[in-house]
XYZ file of C-alpha atoms in Angstrom:
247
model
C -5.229 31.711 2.334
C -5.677 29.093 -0.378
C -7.223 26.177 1.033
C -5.030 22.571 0.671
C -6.153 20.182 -2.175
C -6.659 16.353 -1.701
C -7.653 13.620 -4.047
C -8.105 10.470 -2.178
C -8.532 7.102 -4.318
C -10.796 4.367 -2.213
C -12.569 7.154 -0.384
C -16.156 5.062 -0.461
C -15.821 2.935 2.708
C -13.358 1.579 5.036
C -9.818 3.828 5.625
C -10.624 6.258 2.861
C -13.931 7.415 3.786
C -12.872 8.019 7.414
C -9.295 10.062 6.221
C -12.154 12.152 4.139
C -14.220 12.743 6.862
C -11.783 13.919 8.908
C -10.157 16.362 6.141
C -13.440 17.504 5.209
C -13.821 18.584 9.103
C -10.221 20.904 8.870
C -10.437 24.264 7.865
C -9.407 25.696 4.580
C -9.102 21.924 2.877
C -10.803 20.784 -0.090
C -11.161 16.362 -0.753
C -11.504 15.249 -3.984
C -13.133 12.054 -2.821
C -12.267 8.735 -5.707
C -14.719 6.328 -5.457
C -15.489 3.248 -8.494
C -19.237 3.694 -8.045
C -20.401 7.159 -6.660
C -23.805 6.314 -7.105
C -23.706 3.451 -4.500
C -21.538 5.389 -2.278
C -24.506 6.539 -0.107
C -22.271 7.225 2.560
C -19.834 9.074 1.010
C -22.424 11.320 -1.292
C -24.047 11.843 2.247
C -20.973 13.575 3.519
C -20.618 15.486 0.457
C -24.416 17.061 0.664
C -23.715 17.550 4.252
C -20.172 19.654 2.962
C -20.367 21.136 -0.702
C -17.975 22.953 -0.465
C -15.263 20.896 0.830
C -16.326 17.719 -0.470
C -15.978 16.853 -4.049
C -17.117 12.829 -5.801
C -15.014 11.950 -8.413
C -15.299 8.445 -10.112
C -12.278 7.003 -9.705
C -11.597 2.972 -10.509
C -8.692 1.406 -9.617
C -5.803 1.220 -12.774
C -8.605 2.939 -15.188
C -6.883 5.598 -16.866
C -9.758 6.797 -18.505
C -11.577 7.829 -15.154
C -8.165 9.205 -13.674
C -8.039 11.416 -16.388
C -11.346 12.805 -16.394
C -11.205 12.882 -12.695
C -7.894 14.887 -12.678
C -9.438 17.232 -15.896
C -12.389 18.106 -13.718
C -9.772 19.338 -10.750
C -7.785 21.169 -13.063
C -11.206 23.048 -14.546
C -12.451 23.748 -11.018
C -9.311 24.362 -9.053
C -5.999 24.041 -10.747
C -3.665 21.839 -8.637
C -3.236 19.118 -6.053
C -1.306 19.578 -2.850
C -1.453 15.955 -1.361
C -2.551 12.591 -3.130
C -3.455 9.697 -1.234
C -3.592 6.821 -2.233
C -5.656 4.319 -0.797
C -7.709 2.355 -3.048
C -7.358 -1.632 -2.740
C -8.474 -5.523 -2.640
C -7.614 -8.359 -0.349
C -9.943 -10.915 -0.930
C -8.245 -13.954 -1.990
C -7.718 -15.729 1.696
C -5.216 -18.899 0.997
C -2.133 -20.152 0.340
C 0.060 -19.142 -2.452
C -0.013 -22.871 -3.948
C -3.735 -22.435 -3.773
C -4.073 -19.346 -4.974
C -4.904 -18.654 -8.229
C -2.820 -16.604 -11.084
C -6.063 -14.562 -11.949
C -6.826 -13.768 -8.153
C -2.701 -12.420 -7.633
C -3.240 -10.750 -11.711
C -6.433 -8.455 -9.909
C -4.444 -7.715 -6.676
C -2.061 -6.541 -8.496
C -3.844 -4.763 -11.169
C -5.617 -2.710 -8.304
C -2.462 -2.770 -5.688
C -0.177 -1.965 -7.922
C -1.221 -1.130 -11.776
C -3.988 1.195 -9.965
C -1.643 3.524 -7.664
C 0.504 4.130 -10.922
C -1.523 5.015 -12.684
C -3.003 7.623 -10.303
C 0.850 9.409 -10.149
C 1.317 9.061 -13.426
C -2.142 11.528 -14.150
C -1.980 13.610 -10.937
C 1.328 14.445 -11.075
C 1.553 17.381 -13.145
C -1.357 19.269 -10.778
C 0.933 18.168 -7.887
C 3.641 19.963 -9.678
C 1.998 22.833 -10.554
C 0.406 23.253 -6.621
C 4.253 23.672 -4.823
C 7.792 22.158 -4.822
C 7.248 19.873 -2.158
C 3.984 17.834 -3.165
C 2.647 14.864 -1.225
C 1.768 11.234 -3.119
C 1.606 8.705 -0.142
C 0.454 5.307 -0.599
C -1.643 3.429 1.738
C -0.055 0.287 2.024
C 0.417 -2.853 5.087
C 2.569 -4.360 7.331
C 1.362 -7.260 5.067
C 3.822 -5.626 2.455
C 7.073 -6.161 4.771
C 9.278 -9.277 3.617
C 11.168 -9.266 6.804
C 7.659 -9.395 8.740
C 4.764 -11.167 6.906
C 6.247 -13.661 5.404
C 6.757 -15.958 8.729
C 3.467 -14.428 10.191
C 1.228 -17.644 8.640
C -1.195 -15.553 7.710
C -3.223 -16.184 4.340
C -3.021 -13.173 2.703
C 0.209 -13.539 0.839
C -1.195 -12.734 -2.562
C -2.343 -9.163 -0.750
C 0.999 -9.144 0.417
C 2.933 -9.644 -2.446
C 0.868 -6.841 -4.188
C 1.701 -4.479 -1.212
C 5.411 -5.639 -1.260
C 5.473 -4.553 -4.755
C 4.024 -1.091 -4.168
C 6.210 -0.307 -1.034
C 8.846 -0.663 -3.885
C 6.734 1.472 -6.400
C 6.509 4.230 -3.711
C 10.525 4.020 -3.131
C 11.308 4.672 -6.498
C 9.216 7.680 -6.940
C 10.870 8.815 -3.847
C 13.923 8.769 -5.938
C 12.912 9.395 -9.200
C 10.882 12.622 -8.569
C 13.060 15.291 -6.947
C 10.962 17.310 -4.329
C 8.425 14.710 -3.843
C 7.028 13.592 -0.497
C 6.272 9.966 -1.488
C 6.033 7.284 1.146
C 3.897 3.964 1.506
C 2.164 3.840 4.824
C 0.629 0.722 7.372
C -2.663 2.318 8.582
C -2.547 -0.011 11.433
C -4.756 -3.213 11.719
C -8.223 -1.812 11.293
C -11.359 -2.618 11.842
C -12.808 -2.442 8.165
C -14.717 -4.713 6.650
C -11.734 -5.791 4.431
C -9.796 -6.935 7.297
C -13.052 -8.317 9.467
C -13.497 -10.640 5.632
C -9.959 -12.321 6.357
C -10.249 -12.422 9.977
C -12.958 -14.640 9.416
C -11.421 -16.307 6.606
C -8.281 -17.003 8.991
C -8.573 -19.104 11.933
C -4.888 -17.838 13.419
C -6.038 -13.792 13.284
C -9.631 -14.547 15.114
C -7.867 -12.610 18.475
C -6.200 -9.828 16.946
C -7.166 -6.801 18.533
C -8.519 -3.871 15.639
C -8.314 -0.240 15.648
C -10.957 1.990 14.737
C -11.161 3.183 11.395
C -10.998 7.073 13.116
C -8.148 6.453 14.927
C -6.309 4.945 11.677
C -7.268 8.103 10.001
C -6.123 10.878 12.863
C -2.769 8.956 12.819
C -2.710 8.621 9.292
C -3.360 12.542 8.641
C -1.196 13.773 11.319
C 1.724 11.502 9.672
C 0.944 13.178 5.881
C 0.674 16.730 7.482
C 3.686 16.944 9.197
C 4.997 14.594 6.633
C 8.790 15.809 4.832
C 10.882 14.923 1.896
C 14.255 14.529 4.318
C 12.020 12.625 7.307
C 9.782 10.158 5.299
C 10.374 10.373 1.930
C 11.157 6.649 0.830
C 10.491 5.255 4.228
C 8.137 2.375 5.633
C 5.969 4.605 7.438
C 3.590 3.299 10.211
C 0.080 5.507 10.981
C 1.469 6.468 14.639
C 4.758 7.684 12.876
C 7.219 4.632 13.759
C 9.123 3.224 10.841
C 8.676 -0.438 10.166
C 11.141 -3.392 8.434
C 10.734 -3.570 4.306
């Protein structure tokens, strides 16, 4: 049985590196692991000593097409195709109002938000193509993305927010646009990563929110993907424990 292929963008810390772990754990699946530094990513290049052969670096930065390209040439070489693309690279670290934000910080989020998933379709999706007729591109996004939601939540992360608004569309249209395609932007939950402890602490009103564990983000978010299909998700808000949440 061939085993099932995954490139994950952002797999260094946080979200990513737990969804990697817990692939790299399942039987007969290979993780092509994106991260913009490998050679910092001690944790990450631990796990992949620990599990050559289902573990796989790849230098992958945010919205640079030069890396996606040698990143995707590399899977090609060594194994030919890409069942399931996740992706799950991202910033949030501009923590204020949208009057005192400023156009460089919302230009970065979304460069990397935005800019940076597209790209990563754009250059893996001929090896998802060429894996089955029902390949998976599914974007980690946030309930900070929802215009019904967010908006009235007082929270400062609307920059983040209007970055992950933007992809949620991105991921809708390639829904449409690409017949066959599983595509779906997903809220991982509220997580305790060290991106969202940064604006807890930059935000007085989210000091008692209650986080999830980056594990249990990942076993939702896996299970989701897995059992994931074109006629259930495909184009839907998609939440980690399976609900469907407001646009």
């Amino acid at each position: 049985m061939s085993p099932t292929v995954y490139l994950i963008s952002g797999a260094n810390r946080g979200i990513g590196l737990a969804i990697t772990s817990h692939l790299a754990a399942r039987p007969d699946t290979v993780v092509y692991a994106g991260a913009r530094n490998p050679s910092t990513a001690t944790e990450l290049q631990a796990l992949a000593r620990s599990l050559p052969k289902n573990v796989y670096v790849v230098k992958l930065a945010s919205a640079d097409e030069e890396d996606h390209k040698a990143a995707v040439d590399k899977i090609k070489k060594e194994v030919g195709r890409l069942d399931v693309v996740i992706a799950n690279a991202a910033i949030n670290d501009a923590y204020a109002t949208i009057f005192d934000t400023t156009p460089d910080e919302v230009r970065e989020h979304f460069n990397v938000n935005v800019v940076g998933p597209q790209v990563l379709f754009r250059e893996t999706y001929p090896l998802l193509k060429a894996s089955t007729a029902t390949p998976k591109f599914v974007i980690i996004s946030s309930l900070a993305g929802s215009v019904s939601l967010n908006p009235g939540m007082h929270v400062l992360n609307g920059t983040y927010g209007i970055s992950k608004a933007a992809v949620n569309y991105l991921a809708r249209m390639l829904h449409f646009e690409n017949e066959g395609l599983v595509c779906f932007p997903m809220h991982p939950g509220l997580v305790e990563t060290d991106m969202m402890k940064a604006l807890v602490a930059n935000d007085e009103a989210l000091k008692d929110i209650p986080l999830i564990p980056t594990a249990d983000s990942a076993a939702g978010i896996i299970k989701v993907v897995v059992e994931s299909t074109r006629e259930k998700d495909g184009g839907e808000f998609v939440s980690y424990d399976g609900s469907r949440l407001q646009w």
